[in-house]
Amino acid sequence: MSVHNILVAFNGSDSSVSALKYAASLAKGGAHVTALLAHSKHEAVNSNAAWVPAKAREIIAQANADILSGIQARFEEIRPQLSLGDRLHFEQVSGRVDAVLSETARKYDLLVVGHDGAEEVDEHVSIHPDRIALMSGRPVLIVPKGHDADARHAHAALAWDGSRASARALSDSLGLLEDQGRVTVLTVGDEPTPRPVADVMTHLARHNVDATHEAIPADPGIARALISYCNETDPCLLVMGAYEHSKFREDFLGGVTARVLRDAPIPVLLSH
């Protein structure tokens, strides 16, 4: 496996626990896993301001420290279950959360994050996977809350439209695809892609990946088509490129990427 150094965004939420367990399942072959607690100060007032009483500063500092210590305590509670020994590490860094994760991820093969969705997470440790995928320059693997890391079925799906983003996703995911045993290359609709699917199949075959191609109807829209495929065939991983349009347009219109992340029942690997 070409993935040897995995970073996990850990904020103590149930989703981040699912991400950590998934990363540990990927690391069984000998990879290292680092859980990173990135946090901002997130203070309603500037506790260092001259007008803030010393006692109030102490209360604010203690409240922040209690949140962080609680998150680390949850990590330590989970540690024995992961069976990684000295290949499991924990770090804590202060700063703008998404920026810290994006910059740190550049020194790793892969960043694994949970998808908090409607889960209540303290604002100063909240994570935005789509933004991180845009900023990090590394593949980001988003794990849905409650996902069973051991229920892997040796079948991955790769969404292909011939774009730069999908090409990057293909390249970034090869280390994982080589391990899956079987990959289905998905195209949506009947329109020809800028890069023929046959070339993708040849590329995967030369990496010893057993791949097949399947064209799925575009009638319900690209996002719904991909989600329906995942619900019906239950692959263990969906690989796709992120935000080929501008991030503003994706946010305003909803966007394929945002909809897939929100509703996909399986882990999604994003590249940009």
PDB file of C-alpha atoms in Angstrom:
ATOM      1  CA  MET A   1       0.000   0.000   0.000  1.00  0.00           C
ATOM      2  CA  SER A   2       1.376   3.436  -0.942  1.00  0.00           C
ATOM      3  CA  VAL A   3      -0.423   5.178   1.971  1.00  0.00           C
ATOM      4  CA  HIS A   4       2.035   5.183   4.873  1.00  0.00           C
ATOM      5  CA  ASN A   5       1.334   8.426   6.725  1.00  0.00           C
ATOM      6  CA  ILE A   6      -2.287   9.318   7.577  1.00  0.00           C
ATOM      7  CA  LEU A   7      -3.584  12.466   9.268  1.00  0.00           C
ATOM      8  CA  VAL A   8      -6.969  12.433  11.025  1.00  0.00           C
ATOM      9  CA  ALA A   9      -8.929  15.552  11.994  1.00  0.00           C
ATOM     10  CA  PHE A  10     -10.030  14.716  15.529  1.00  0.00           C
ATOM     11  CA  ASN A  11     -12.402  17.025  17.430  1.00  0.00           C
ATOM     12  CA  GLY A  12     -13.991  14.520  19.791  1.00  0.00           C
ATOM     13  CA  SER A  13     -17.264  14.237  17.852  1.00  0.00           C
ATOM     14  CA  ASP A  14     -18.785  10.864  17.007  1.00  0.00           C
ATOM     15  CA  SER A  15     -17.953  11.575  13.372  1.00  0.00           C
ATOM     16  CA  SER A  16     -14.277  12.138  14.152  1.00  0.00           C
ATOM     17  CA  VAL A  17     -14.254   8.861  16.095  1.00  0.00           C
ATOM     18  CA  SER A  18     -15.576   7.113  12.959  1.00  0.00           C
ATOM     19  CA  ALA A  19     -12.823   8.820  10.938  1.00  0.00           C
ATOM     20  CA  LEU A  20     -10.141   7.709  13.385  1.00  0.00           C
ATOM     21  CA  LYS A  21     -11.342   4.106  13.327  1.00  0.00           C
ATOM     22  CA  TYR A  22     -11.440   4.140   9.525  1.00  0.00           C
ATOM     23  CA  ALA A  23      -7.881   5.500   9.378  1.00  0.00           C
ATOM     24  CA  ALA A  24      -6.773   2.772  11.773  1.00  0.00           C
ATOM     25  CA  SER A  25      -8.301   0.140   9.471  1.00  0.00           C
ATOM     26  CA  LEU A  26      -6.287   1.582   6.576  1.00  0.00           C
ATOM     27  CA  ALA A  27      -3.125   1.488   8.701  1.00  0.00           C
ATOM     28  CA  LYS A  28      -3.215  -2.226   9.500  1.00  0.00           C
ATOM     29  CA  GLY A  29      -0.476  -2.796   6.932  1.00  0.00           C
ATOM     30  CA  GLY A  30       1.992  -0.670   8.915  1.00  0.00           C
ATOM     31  CA  ALA A  31       1.063   2.967   8.260  1.00  0.00           C
ATOM     32  CA  HIS A  32       1.283   5.665  10.917  1.00  0.00           C
ATOM     33  CA  VAL A  33      -1.816   7.595  12.029  1.00  0.00           C
ATOM     34  CA  THR A  34      -1.698  11.072  13.599  1.00  0.00           C
ATOM     35  CA  ALA A  35      -4.842  12.459  15.232  1.00  0.00           C
ATOM     36  CA  LEU A  36      -4.737  16.246  15.081  1.00  0.00           C
ATOM     37  CA  LEU A  37      -6.877  18.394  17.380  1.00  0.00           C
ATOM     38  CA  ALA A  38      -6.977  21.768  15.622  1.00  0.00           C
ATOM     39  CA  HIS A  39      -8.733  24.502  17.573  1.00  0.00           C
ATOM     40  CA  SER A  40      -9.304  28.234  17.517  1.00  0.00           C
ATOM     41  CA  LYS A  41      -9.631  30.397  20.632  1.00  0.00           C
ATOM     42  CA  HIS A  42     -13.255  31.222  19.761  1.00  0.00           C
ATOM     43  CA  GLU A  43     -13.727  33.773  22.519  1.00  0.00           C
ATOM     44  CA  ALA A  44     -16.856  35.939  22.669  1.00  0.00           C
ATOM     45  CA  VAL A  45     -14.672  38.681  24.133  1.00  0.00           C
ATOM     46  CA  ASN A  46     -10.951  39.323  24.047  1.00  0.00           C
ATOM     47  CA  SER A  47      -9.947  37.857  27.387  1.00  0.00           C
ATOM     48  CA  ASN A  48      -6.654  39.711  27.212  1.00  0.00           C
ATOM     49  CA  ALA A  49      -8.338  43.130  27.033  1.00  0.00           C
ATOM     50  CA  ALA A  50      -7.398  45.439  29.869  1.00  0.00           C
ATOM     51  CA  TRP A  51     -11.007  45.846  30.999  1.00  0.00           C
ATOM     52  CA  VAL A  52     -11.587  42.113  31.502  1.00  0.00           C
ATOM     53  CA  PRO A  53     -11.130  41.185  35.183  1.00  0.00           C
ATOM     54  CA  ALA A  54      -8.411  38.672  35.979  1.00  0.00           C
ATOM     55  CA  LYS A  55     -10.959  36.245  37.419  1.00  0.00           C
ATOM     56  CA  ALA A  56     -13.003  36.356  34.219  1.00  0.00           C
ATOM     57  CA  ARG A  57      -9.870  35.628  32.199  1.00  0.00           C
ATOM     58  CA  GLU A  58      -9.218  32.591  34.353  1.00  0.00           C
ATOM     59  CA  ILE A  59     -12.780  31.328  33.855  1.00  0.00           C
ATOM     60  CA  ILE A  60     -12.586  31.748  30.063  1.00  0.00           C
ATOM     61  CA  ALA A  61      -9.174  30.055  29.886  1.00  0.00           C
ATOM     62  CA  GLN A  62     -10.378  27.176  32.056  1.00  0.00           C
ATOM     63  CA  ALA A  63     -13.509  26.670  29.966  1.00  0.00           C
ATOM     64  CA  ASN A  64     -11.423  26.449  26.793  1.00  0.00           C
ATOM     65  CA  ALA A  65      -8.938  24.101  28.467  1.00  0.00           C
ATOM     66  CA  ASP A  66     -11.751  21.838  29.698  1.00  0.00           C
ATOM     67  CA  ILE A  67     -13.111  21.443  26.163  1.00  0.00           C
ATOM     68  CA  LEU A  68      -9.694  20.493  24.795  1.00  0.00           C
ATOM     69  CA  SER A  69      -8.825  18.152  27.655  1.00  0.00           C
ATOM     70  CA  GLY A  70     -12.183  16.426  27.204  1.00  0.00           C
ATOM     71  CA  ILE A  71     -11.415  15.828  23.523  1.00  0.00           C
ATOM     72  CA  GLN A  72      -7.974  14.415  24.325  1.00  0.00           C
ATOM     73  CA  ALA A  73      -9.505  12.196  27.021  1.00  0.00           C
ATOM     74  CA  ARG A  74     -11.866  10.724  24.433  1.00  0.00           C
ATOM     75  CA  PHE A  75      -8.914  10.010  22.150  1.00  0.00           C
ATOM     76  CA  GLU A  76      -7.072   8.216  24.963  1.00  0.00           C
ATOM     77  CA  GLU A  77     -10.211   6.195  25.685  1.00  0.00           C
ATOM     78  CA  ILE A  78     -10.317   4.983  22.074  1.00  0.00           C
ATOM     79  CA  ARG A  79      -6.570   4.414  21.668  1.00  0.00           C
ATOM     80  CA  PRO A  80      -6.469   0.786  22.971  1.00  0.00           C
ATOM     81  CA  GLN A  81      -9.221  -0.269  20.540  1.00  0.00           C
ATOM     82  CA  LEU A  82      -7.165   0.768  17.504  1.00  0.00           C
ATOM     83  CA  SER A  83      -4.247  -1.611  18.117  1.00  0.00           C
ATOM     84  CA  LEU A  84      -1.680   0.645  16.451  1.00  0.00           C
ATOM     85  CA  GLY A  85       0.793   0.887  19.326  1.00  0.00           C
ATOM     86  CA  ASP A  86       3.517   3.455  18.719  1.00  0.00           C
ATOM     87  CA  ARG A  87       2.201   4.086  15.189  1.00  0.00           C
ATOM     88  CA  LEU A  88      -0.653   6.150  16.656  1.00  0.00           C
ATOM     89  CA  HIS A  89       0.121   9.774  17.547  1.00  0.00           C
ATOM     90  CA  PHE A  90      -1.777  12.755  18.958  1.00  0.00           C
ATOM     91  CA  GLU A  91      -1.088  16.449  18.321  1.00  0.00           C
ATOM     92  CA  GLN A  92      -2.843  19.664  19.313  1.00  0.00           C
ATOM     93  CA  VAL A  93      -2.451  22.905  17.339  1.00  0.00           C
ATOM     94  CA  SER A  94      -4.090  26.303  17.828  1.00  0.00           C
ATOM     95  CA  GLY A  95      -5.152  28.450  14.871  1.00  0.00           C
ATOM     96  CA  ARG A  96      -7.874  28.697  12.247  1.00  0.00           C
ATOM     97  CA  VAL A  97      -9.115  25.110  12.181  1.00  0.00           C
ATOM     98  CA  ASP A  98      -9.504  24.541   8.433  1.00  0.00           C
ATOM     99  CA  ALA A  99      -6.205  26.341   7.702  1.00  0.00           C
ATOM    100  CA  VAL A 100      -4.303  24.334  10.320  1.00  0.00           C
ATOM    101  CA  LEU A 101      -5.636  21.050   8.947  1.00  0.00           C
ATOM    102  CA  SER A 102      -4.994  22.058   5.329  1.00  0.00           C
ATOM    103  CA  GLU A 103      -1.414  23.139   5.978  1.00  0.00           C
ATOM    104  CA  THR A 104      -0.610  20.109   8.126  1.00  0.00           C
ATOM    105  CA  ALA A 105      -2.129  17.694   5.599  1.00  0.00           C
ATOM    106  CA  ARG A 106       0.447  18.721   2.992  1.00  0.00           C
ATOM    107  CA  LYS A 107       3.044  16.624   4.844  1.00  0.00           C
ATOM    108  CA  TYR A 108       0.858  13.498   4.826  1.00  0.00           C
ATOM    109  CA  ASP A 109      -0.373  11.008   2.224  1.00  0.00           C
ATOM    110  CA  LEU A 110      -4.017  11.404   3.179  1.00  0.00           C
ATOM    111  CA  LEU A 111      -6.295  13.411   5.471  1.00  0.00           C
ATOM    112  CA  VAL A 112      -9.262  11.558   6.973  1.00  0.00           C
ATOM    113  CA  VAL A 113     -12.113  13.594   8.452  1.00  0.00           C
ATOM    114  CA  GLY A 114     -15.579  12.846   9.787  1.00  0.00           C
ATOM    115  CA  HIS A 115     -18.707  14.448   8.373  1.00  0.00           C
ATOM    116  CA  ASP A 116     -20.379  16.079  11.360  1.00  0.00           C
ATOM    117  CA  GLY A 117     -23.586  16.953   9.515  1.00  0.00           C
ATOM    118  CA  ALA A 118     -26.244  17.869  12.083  1.00  0.00           C
ATOM    119  CA  GLU A 119     -24.079  16.706  14.990  1.00  0.00           C
ATOM    120  CA  GLU A 120     -23.510  19.377  17.608  1.00  0.00           C
ATOM    121  CA  VAL A 121     -19.827  20.326  17.671  1.00  0.00           C
ATOM    122  CA  ASP A 122     -18.252  23.243  19.513  1.00  0.00           C
ATOM    123  CA  GLU A 123     -17.603  26.001  16.995  1.00  0.00           C
ATOM    124  CA  HIS A 124     -13.918  26.410  17.803  1.00  0.00           C
ATOM    125  CA  VAL A 125     -13.143  22.806  16.780  1.00  0.00           C
ATOM    126  CA  SER A 126     -15.628  22.485  13.875  1.00  0.00           C
ATOM    127  CA  ILE A 127     -14.314  21.157  10.552  1.00  0.00           C
ATOM    128  CA  HIS A 128     -15.361  21.904   6.945  1.00  0.00           C
ATOM    129  CA  PRO A 129     -14.106  19.023   4.743  1.00  0.00           C
ATOM    130  CA  ASP A 130     -15.037  20.698   1.443  1.00  0.00           C
ATOM    131  CA  ARG A 131     -12.986  23.807   2.255  1.00  0.00           C
ATOM    132  CA  ILE A 132     -10.040  21.679   3.353  1.00  0.00           C
ATOM    133  CA  ALA A 133     -10.148  19.729   0.079  1.00  0.00           C
ATOM    134  CA  LEU A 134      -9.840  23.034  -1.761  1.00  0.00           C
ATOM    135  CA  MET A 135      -6.977  24.394   0.344  1.00  0.00           C
ATOM    136  CA  SER A 136      -4.823  21.414   1.277  1.00  0.00           C
ATOM    137  CA  GLY A 137      -3.572  20.106  -2.051  1.00  0.00           C
ATOM    138  CA  ARG A 138      -3.944  16.590  -0.625  1.00  0.00           C
ATOM    139  CA  PRO A 139      -6.714  13.997  -0.941  1.00  0.00           C
ATOM    140  CA  VAL A 140      -9.344  14.260   1.787  1.00  0.00           C
ATOM    141  CA  LEU A 141     -11.318  11.174   2.765  1.00  0.00           C
ATOM    142  CA  ILE A 142     -14.656  11.992   4.429  1.00  0.00           C
ATOM    143  CA  VAL A 143     -16.167   9.279   6.635  1.00  0.00           C
ATOM    144  CA  PRO A 144     -19.883   9.417   7.531  1.00  0.00           C
ATOM    145  CA  LYS A 145     -20.876   9.278  11.185  1.00  0.00           C
ATOM    146  CA  GLY A 146     -21.313   5.726  12.467  1.00  0.00           C
ATOM    147  CA  HIS A 147     -19.593   4.088   9.499  1.00  0.00           C
ATOM    148  CA  ASP A 148     -18.326   0.584  10.296  1.00  0.00           C
ATOM    149  CA  ALA A 149     -14.633   0.662   9.389  1.00  0.00           C
ATOM    150  CA  ASP A 150     -14.455  -3.146   9.374  1.00  0.00           C
ATOM    151  CA  ALA A 151     -17.331  -3.572   6.898  1.00  0.00           C
ATOM    152  CA  ARG A 152     -15.164  -3.194   3.810  1.00  0.00           C
ATOM    153  CA  HIS A 153     -16.285  -5.002   0.679  1.00  0.00           C
ATOM    154  CA  ALA A 154     -13.250  -4.735  -1.622  1.00  0.00           C
ATOM    155  CA  HIS A 155     -15.173  -2.668  -4.170  1.00  0.00           C
ATOM    156  CA  ALA A 156     -14.582   1.018  -4.879  1.00  0.00           C
ATOM    157  CA  ALA A 157     -16.376   3.396  -7.261  1.00  0.00           C
ATOM    158  CA  LEU A 158     -14.575   6.113  -9.215  1.00  0.00           C
ATOM    159  CA  ALA A 159     -16.644   8.998 -10.633  1.00  0.00           C
ATOM    160  CA  TRP A 160     -15.085   9.999 -13.971  1.00  0.00           C
ATOM    161  CA  ASP A 161     -15.991  12.917 -16.233  1.00  0.00           C
ATOM    162  CA  GLY A 162     -12.629  13.565 -17.869  1.00  0.00           C
ATOM    163  CA  SER A 163     -12.063  16.793 -15.918  1.00  0.00           C
ATOM    164  CA  ARG A 164      -8.869  17.952 -14.233  1.00  0.00           C
ATOM    165  CA  ALA A 165     -10.424  17.303 -10.815  1.00  0.00           C
ATOM    166  CA  SER A 166     -11.427  13.730 -11.646  1.00  0.00           C
ATOM    167  CA  ALA A 167      -7.953  13.070 -13.067  1.00  0.00           C
ATOM    168  CA  ARG A 168      -6.432  14.318  -9.816  1.00  0.00           C
ATOM    169  CA  ALA A 169      -8.826  12.107  -7.845  1.00  0.00           C
ATOM    170  CA  LEU A 170      -7.773   9.088  -9.903  1.00  0.00           C
ATOM    171  CA  SER A 171      -4.087   9.780  -9.296  1.00  0.00           C
ATOM    172  CA  ASP A 172      -4.520  10.520  -5.577  1.00  0.00           C
ATOM    173  CA  SER A 173      -6.569   7.379  -4.962  1.00  0.00           C
ATOM    174  CA  LEU A 174      -4.432   4.796  -6.758  1.00  0.00           C
ATOM    175  CA  GLY A 175      -2.792   3.629  -3.532  1.00  0.00           C
ATOM    176  CA  LEU A 176      -6.230   2.841  -2.122  1.00  0.00           C
ATOM    177  CA  LEU A 177      -7.733   1.504  -5.354  1.00  0.00           C
ATOM    178  CA  GLU A 178      -4.899  -0.990  -5.717  1.00  0.00           C
ATOM    179  CA  ASP A 179      -5.958  -2.437  -2.357  1.00  0.00           C
ATOM    180  CA  GLN A 180      -9.680  -2.705  -3.090  1.00  0.00           C
ATOM    181  CA  GLY A 181      -9.528  -5.581  -5.558  1.00  0.00           C
ATOM    182  CA  ARG A 182     -12.343  -4.257  -7.762  1.00  0.00           C
ATOM    183  CA  VAL A 183     -13.141  -0.776  -9.069  1.00  0.00           C
ATOM    184  CA  THR A 184     -16.143   0.442 -11.046  1.00  0.00           C
ATOM    185  CA  VAL A 185     -15.512   3.539 -13.154  1.00  0.00           C
ATOM    186  CA  LEU A 186     -18.741   5.534 -13.207  1.00  0.00           C
ATOM    187  CA  THR A 187     -19.777   7.962 -15.926  1.00  0.00           C
ATOM    188  CA  VAL A 188     -23.075   9.816 -15.686  1.00  0.00           C
ATOM    189  CA  GLY A 189     -25.249  10.189 -18.794  1.00  0.00           C
ATOM    190  CA  ASP A 190     -24.497   9.400 -22.420  1.00  0.00           C
ATOM    191  CA  GLU A 191     -22.304  12.361 -23.352  1.00  0.00           C
ATOM    192  CA  PRO A 192     -18.709  11.444 -24.343  1.00  0.00           C
ATOM    193  CA  THR A 193     -16.047  12.571 -21.866  1.00  0.00           C
ATOM    194  CA  PRO A 194     -13.010  14.699 -22.851  1.00  0.00           C
ATOM    195  CA  ARG A 195     -10.749  11.754 -21.998  1.00  0.00           C
ATOM    196  CA  PRO A 196     -12.073   8.388 -23.242  1.00  0.00           C
ATOM    197  CA  VAL A 197     -12.981   5.923 -20.503  1.00  0.00           C
ATOM    198  CA  ALA A 198     -10.989   3.242 -22.324  1.00  0.00           C
ATOM    199  CA  ASP A 199      -7.793   5.133 -21.469  1.00  0.00           C
ATOM    200  CA  VAL A 200      -8.764   5.164 -17.790  1.00  0.00           C
ATOM    201  CA  MET A 201      -9.404   1.423 -17.880  1.00  0.00           C
ATOM    202  CA  THR A 202      -5.996   0.830 -19.440  1.00  0.00           C
ATOM    203  CA  HIS A 203      -4.329   3.034 -16.820  1.00  0.00           C
ATOM    204  CA  LEU A 204      -5.987   1.116 -13.975  1.00  0.00           C
ATOM    205  CA  ALA A 205      -5.115  -2.249 -15.551  1.00  0.00           C
ATOM    206  CA  ARG A 206      -1.445  -1.236 -15.667  1.00  0.00           C
ATOM    207  CA  HIS A 207      -1.693  -0.611 -11.924  1.00  0.00           C
ATOM    208  CA  ASN A 208      -3.098  -4.144 -11.518  1.00  0.00           C
ATOM    209  CA  VAL A 209      -6.565  -2.832 -10.674  1.00  0.00           C
ATOM    210  CA  ASP A 210      -9.495  -4.983 -11.809  1.00  0.00           C
ATOM    211  CA  ALA A 211     -11.773  -2.304 -13.263  1.00  0.00           C
ATOM    212  CA  THR A 212     -15.099  -2.227 -15.086  1.00  0.00           C
ATOM    213  CA  HIS A 213     -17.024   0.683 -16.565  1.00  0.00           C
ATOM    214  CA  GLU A 214     -20.667   1.509 -15.880  1.00  0.00           C
ATOM    215  CA  ALA A 215     -22.671   4.408 -17.308  1.00  0.00           C
ATOM    216  CA  ILE A 216     -25.490   5.497 -15.003  1.00  0.00           C
ATOM    217  CA  PRO A 217     -28.506   7.655 -15.998  1.00  0.00           C
ATOM    218  CA  ALA A 218     -28.223  11.393 -15.425  1.00  0.00           C
ATOM    219  CA  ASP A 219     -31.997  11.945 -15.138  1.00  0.00           C
ATOM    220  CA  PRO A 220     -32.105  12.632 -11.378  1.00  0.00           C
ATOM    221  CA  GLY A 221     -28.966  14.777 -11.563  1.00  0.00           C
ATOM    222  CA  ILE A 222     -25.314  13.839 -11.083  1.00  0.00           C
ATOM    223  CA  ALA A 223     -25.298  13.926  -7.272  1.00  0.00           C
ATOM    224  CA  ARG A 224     -28.464  11.858  -6.931  1.00  0.00           C
ATOM    225  CA  ALA A 225     -27.215   9.405  -9.547  1.00  0.00           C
ATOM    226  CA  LEU A 226     -23.985   8.818  -7.618  1.00  0.00           C
ATOM    227  CA  ILE A 227     -25.783   8.522  -4.281  1.00  0.00           C
ATOM    228  CA  SER A 228     -28.338   6.087  -5.742  1.00  0.00           C
ATOM    229  CA  TYR A 229     -25.525   3.952  -7.124  1.00  0.00           C
ATOM    230  CA  CYS A 230     -23.857   3.846  -3.704  1.00  0.00           C
ATOM    231  CA  ASN A 231     -27.109   2.920  -1.973  1.00  0.00           C
ATOM    232  CA  GLU A 232     -27.880   0.158  -4.471  1.00  0.00           C
ATOM    233  CA  THR A 233     -24.450  -1.455  -4.873  1.00  0.00           C
ATOM    234  CA  ASP A 234     -22.823  -0.650  -1.498  1.00  0.00           C
ATOM    235  CA  PRO A 235     -19.200   0.002  -2.559  1.00  0.00           C
ATOM    236  CA  CYS A 236     -16.742   0.629   0.271  1.00  0.00           C
ATOM    237  CA  LEU A 237     -15.453   3.912  -1.175  1.00  0.00           C
ATOM    238  CA  LEU A 238     -16.486   6.621  -3.666  1.00  0.00           C
ATOM    239  CA  VAL A 239     -13.674   8.598  -5.325  1.00  0.00           C
ATOM    240  CA  MET A 240     -14.478  11.919  -6.995  1.00  0.00           C
ATOM    241  CA  GLY A 241     -13.037  15.295  -7.923  1.00  0.00           C
ATOM    242  CA  ALA A 242     -14.178  18.343  -5.991  1.00  0.00           C
ATOM    243  CA  TYR A 243     -15.508  21.735  -7.126  1.00  0.00           C
ATOM    244  CA  GLU A 244     -14.688  21.988 -10.791  1.00  0.00           C
ATOM    245  CA  HIS A 245     -16.782  25.176 -10.722  1.00  0.00           C
ATOM    246  CA  SER A 246     -16.019  28.053  -8.361  1.00  0.00           C
ATOM    247  CA  LYS A 247     -16.597  27.430  -4.664  1.00  0.00           C
ATOM    248  CA  PHE A 248     -19.018  30.395  -4.588  1.00  0.00           C
ATOM    249  CA  ARG A 249     -21.133  28.864  -7.344  1.00  0.00           C
ATOM    250  CA  GLU A 250     -21.094  25.456  -5.637  1.00  0.00           C
ATOM    251  CA  ASP A 251     -22.239  27.018  -2.345  1.00  0.00           C
ATOM    252  CA  PHE A 252     -24.929  29.121  -4.034  1.00  0.00           C
ATOM    253  CA  LEU A 253     -26.390  26.344  -6.172  1.00  0.00           C
ATOM    254  CA  GLY A 254     -25.874  23.487  -3.735  1.00  0.00           C
ATOM    255  CA  GLY A 255     -23.290  21.752  -5.877  1.00  0.00           C
ATOM    256  CA  VAL A 256     -22.649  18.111  -6.713  1.00  0.00           C
ATOM    257  CA  THR A 257     -19.854  17.817  -4.160  1.00  0.00           C
ATOM    258  CA  ALA A 258     -21.862  19.269  -1.266  1.00  0.00           C
ATOM    259  CA  ARG A 259     -24.857  17.046  -2.011  1.00  0.00           C
ATOM    260  CA  VAL A 260     -22.754  13.895  -2.258  1.00  0.00           C
ATOM    261  CA  LEU A 261     -20.974  14.664   1.018  1.00  0.00           C
ATOM    262  CA  ARG A 262     -24.277  15.326   2.741  1.00  0.00           C
ATOM    263  CA  ASP A 263     -26.067  12.164   1.597  1.00  0.00           C
ATOM    264  CA  ALA A 264     -23.473   9.518   0.658  1.00  0.00           C
ATOM    265  CA  PRO A 265     -23.764   6.433   2.911  1.00  0.00           C
ATOM    266  CA  ILE A 266     -20.092   5.506   2.427  1.00  0.00           C
ATOM    267  CA  PRO A 267     -16.680   7.214   2.728  1.00  0.00           C
ATOM    268  CA  VAL A 268     -15.914   9.688  -0.077  1.00  0.00           C
ATOM    269  CA  LEU A 269     -12.406  10.561  -1.228  1.00  0.00           C
ATOM    270  CA  LEU A 270     -12.204  14.139  -2.577  1.00  0.00           C
ATOM    271  CA  SER A 271      -9.390  15.663  -4.607  1.00  0.00           C
ATOM    272  CA  HIS A 272      -9.063  19.113  -6.134  1.00  0.00           C
TER     273      HIS A 272
END
